[in-house]
mmCIF file of C-alpha atoms in Angstrom:
data_model
loop_
_atom_site.group_PDB
_atom_site.id
_atom_site.type_symbol
_atom_site.label_atom_id
_atom_site.label_comp_id
_atom_site.label_asym_id
_atom_site.label_seq_id
_atom_site.Cartn_x
_atom_site.Cartn_y
_atom_site.Cartn_z
ATOM 1 C CA UNK A 384 166.201 75.143 164.253
ATOM 2 C CA UNK A 385 165.352 71.496 163.497
ATOM 3 C CA UNK A 386 167.691 71.504 160.517
ATOM 4 C CA UNK A 387 170.507 72.705 162.795
ATOM 5 C CA UNK A 388 169.789 70.018 165.380
ATOM 6 C CA UNK A 389 169.465 67.218 162.832
ATOM 7 C CA UNK A 390 172.489 68.058 160.675
ATOM 8 C CA UNK A 391 174.739 68.844 163.649
ATOM 9 C CA UNK A 392 173.730 65.629 165.387
ATOM 10 C CA UNK A 393 174.385 63.612 162.243
ATOM 11 C CA UNK A 394 177.719 65.393 161.825
ATOM 12 C CA UNK A 395 178.610 64.476 165.400
ATOM 13 C CA UNK A 396 177.695 60.833 164.853
ATOM 14 C CA UNK A 397 179.722 60.639 161.628
ATOM 15 C CA UNK A 398 182.668 62.480 163.162
ATOM 16 C CA UNK A 399 182.609 60.260 166.232
ATOM 17 C CA UNK A 400 182.579 57.201 163.999
ATOM 18 C CA UNK A 401 185.316 58.492 161.701
ATOM 19 C CA UNK A 402 187.793 59.335 164.438
ATOM 20 C CA UNK A 403 188.674 55.786 165.593
ATOM 21 C CA UNK A 404 189.012 54.642 161.981
ATOM 22 C CA UNK A 405 191.310 57.553 161.159
ATOM 23 C CA UNK A 406 193.428 56.981 164.283
ATOM 24 C CA UNK A 407 193.749 53.253 163.601
ATOM 25 C CA UNK A 408 194.761 54.078 160.042
ATOM 26 C CA UNK A 409 197.542 56.499 160.970
ATOM 27 C CA UNK A 410 198.836 54.148 163.678
ATOM 28 C CA UNK A 411 198.878 51.251 161.171
ATOM 29 C CA UNK A 412 196.548 49.044 163.209
ATOM 30 C CA UNK A 413 193.834 46.749 161.907
ATOM 31 C CA UNK A 414 190.257 47.682 162.755
ATOM 32 C CA UNK A 415 186.896 46.453 161.400
ATOM 33 C CA UNK A 416 185.780 48.539 158.437
ATOM 34 C CA UNK A 417 183.338 47.994 155.581
ATOM 35 C CA UNK A 418 186.041 48.430 152.939
ATOM 36 C CA UNK A 419 188.663 46.259 154.661
ATOM 37 C CA UNK A 420 190.263 45.904 158.053
ATOM 38 C CA UNK A 421 193.721 47.181 157.148
ATOM 39 C CA UNK A 422 195.252 50.549 157.990
ATOM 40 C CA UNK A 423 194.800 52.126 154.542
ATOM 41 C CA UNK A 424 191.039 51.494 154.218
ATOM 42 C CA UNK A 425 190.590 52.791 157.764
ATOM 43 C CA UNK A 426 192.629 55.910 157.079
ATOM 44 C CA UNK A 427 190.701 56.737 153.909
ATOM 45 C CA UNK A 428 187.327 55.887 155.471
ATOM 46 C CA UNK A 429 188.094 57.926 158.586
ATOM 47 C CA UNK A 430 189.279 60.895 156.547
ATOM 48 C CA UNK A 431 186.166 60.787 154.347
ATOM 49 C CA UNK A 432 183.936 60.534 157.415
ATOM 50 C CA UNK A 433 185.600 63.570 158.992
ATOM 51 C CA UNK A 434 185.176 65.580 155.788
ATOM 52 C CA UNK A 435 181.467 64.685 155.567
ATOM 53 C CA UNK A 436 180.996 65.465 159.278
ATOM 54 C CA UNK A 437 182.511 68.929 158.853
ATOM 55 C CA UNK A 438 180.330 69.583 155.802
ATOM 56 C CA UNK A 439 177.180 68.531 157.670
ATOM 57 C CA UNK A 440 177.971 70.791 160.610
ATOM 58 C CA UNK A 441 178.742 73.646 158.208
ATOM 59 C CA UNK A 442 175.446 73.126 156.362
ATOM 60 C CA UNK A 443 173.547 73.085 159.657
ATOM 61 C CA UNK A 444 174.116 76.867 159.897
ATOM 62 C CA UNK A 445 175.404 76.787 163.485
ATOM 63 C CA UNK A 446 175.626 80.588 163.580
ATOM 64 C CA UNK A 447 171.851 80.868 163.883
ATOM 65 C CA UNK A 448 171.526 78.438 166.805
ATOM 66 C CA UNK A 449 175.029 77.919 168.238
ATOM 67 C CA UNK A 450 173.901 76.269 171.477
ATOM 68 C CA UNK A 451 171.667 73.755 169.742
ATOM 69 C CA UNK A 452 174.330 73.013 167.118
ATOM 70 C CA UNK A 453 177.048 72.398 169.709
ATOM 71 C CA UNK A 454 174.795 70.368 171.983
ATOM 72 C CA UNK A 455 173.462 68.210 169.178
ATOM 73 C CA UNK A 456 176.940 67.525 167.760
ATOM 74 C CA UNK A 457 178.265 66.733 171.245
ATOM 75 C CA UNK A 458 175.444 64.258 171.880
ATOM 76 C CA UNK A 459 176.092 62.632 168.488
ATOM 77 C CA UNK A 460 179.797 62.175 169.279
ATOM 78 C CA UNK A 461 178.925 60.779 172.723
ATOM 79 C CA UNK A 462 176.442 58.282 171.301
ATOM 80 C CA UNK A 463 178.936 57.018 168.743
ATOM 81 C CA UNK A 464 181.651 56.831 171.401
ATOM 82 C CA UNK A 465 179.395 54.728 173.600
ATOM 83 C CA UNK A 466 178.678 52.486 170.633
ATOM 84 C CA UNK A 467 182.379 51.986 169.881
ATOM 85 C CA UNK A 468 183.202 51.435 173.560
ATOM 86 C CA UNK A 469 180.418 48.854 173.811
ATOM 87 C CA UNK A 470 179.552 46.265 171.188
ATOM 88 C CA UNK A 471 180.917 48.034 168.105
ATOM 89 C CA UNK A 472 179.527 47.525 164.614
ATOM 90 C CA UNK A 473 180.615 43.923 164.251
ATOM 91 C CA UNK A 474 180.697 42.968 167.921
ATOM 92 C CA UNK A 475 183.900 41.572 169.286
ATOM 93 C CA UNK A 476 184.938 38.802 171.590
ATOM 94 C CA UNK A 477 186.190 39.898 174.980
ATOM 95 C CA UNK A 478 189.963 39.880 175.229
ATOM 96 C CA UNK A 479 191.328 38.292 178.404
ATOM 97 C CA UNK A 480 192.922 40.899 180.636
ATOM 98 C CA UNK A 481 196.651 40.598 181.112
ATOM 99 C CA UNK A 482 197.568 39.716 184.645
ATOM 100 C CA UNK A 483 200.689 41.083 186.098
#
């Protein structure tokens, strides 16, 4: 059961991290990334992260403990989402809100 929880949680974290990079890549927007901030590095990095996330969840054998696998992956995605919504990996200066 611990293998299911650990691998599913890690898959959720990696998938949650890969999604914004992939989306920024396909929308041709710049976004901080280890391999470069342009759209192409983000697309490739996001795609690779999604592939690894799916493999980790597959290897976690979710059929044996489906509730634990889903819950652990969901918590991993939530944690990474909170991270991206907050400071992010490199931190970022607050953008002034547009008044109107």
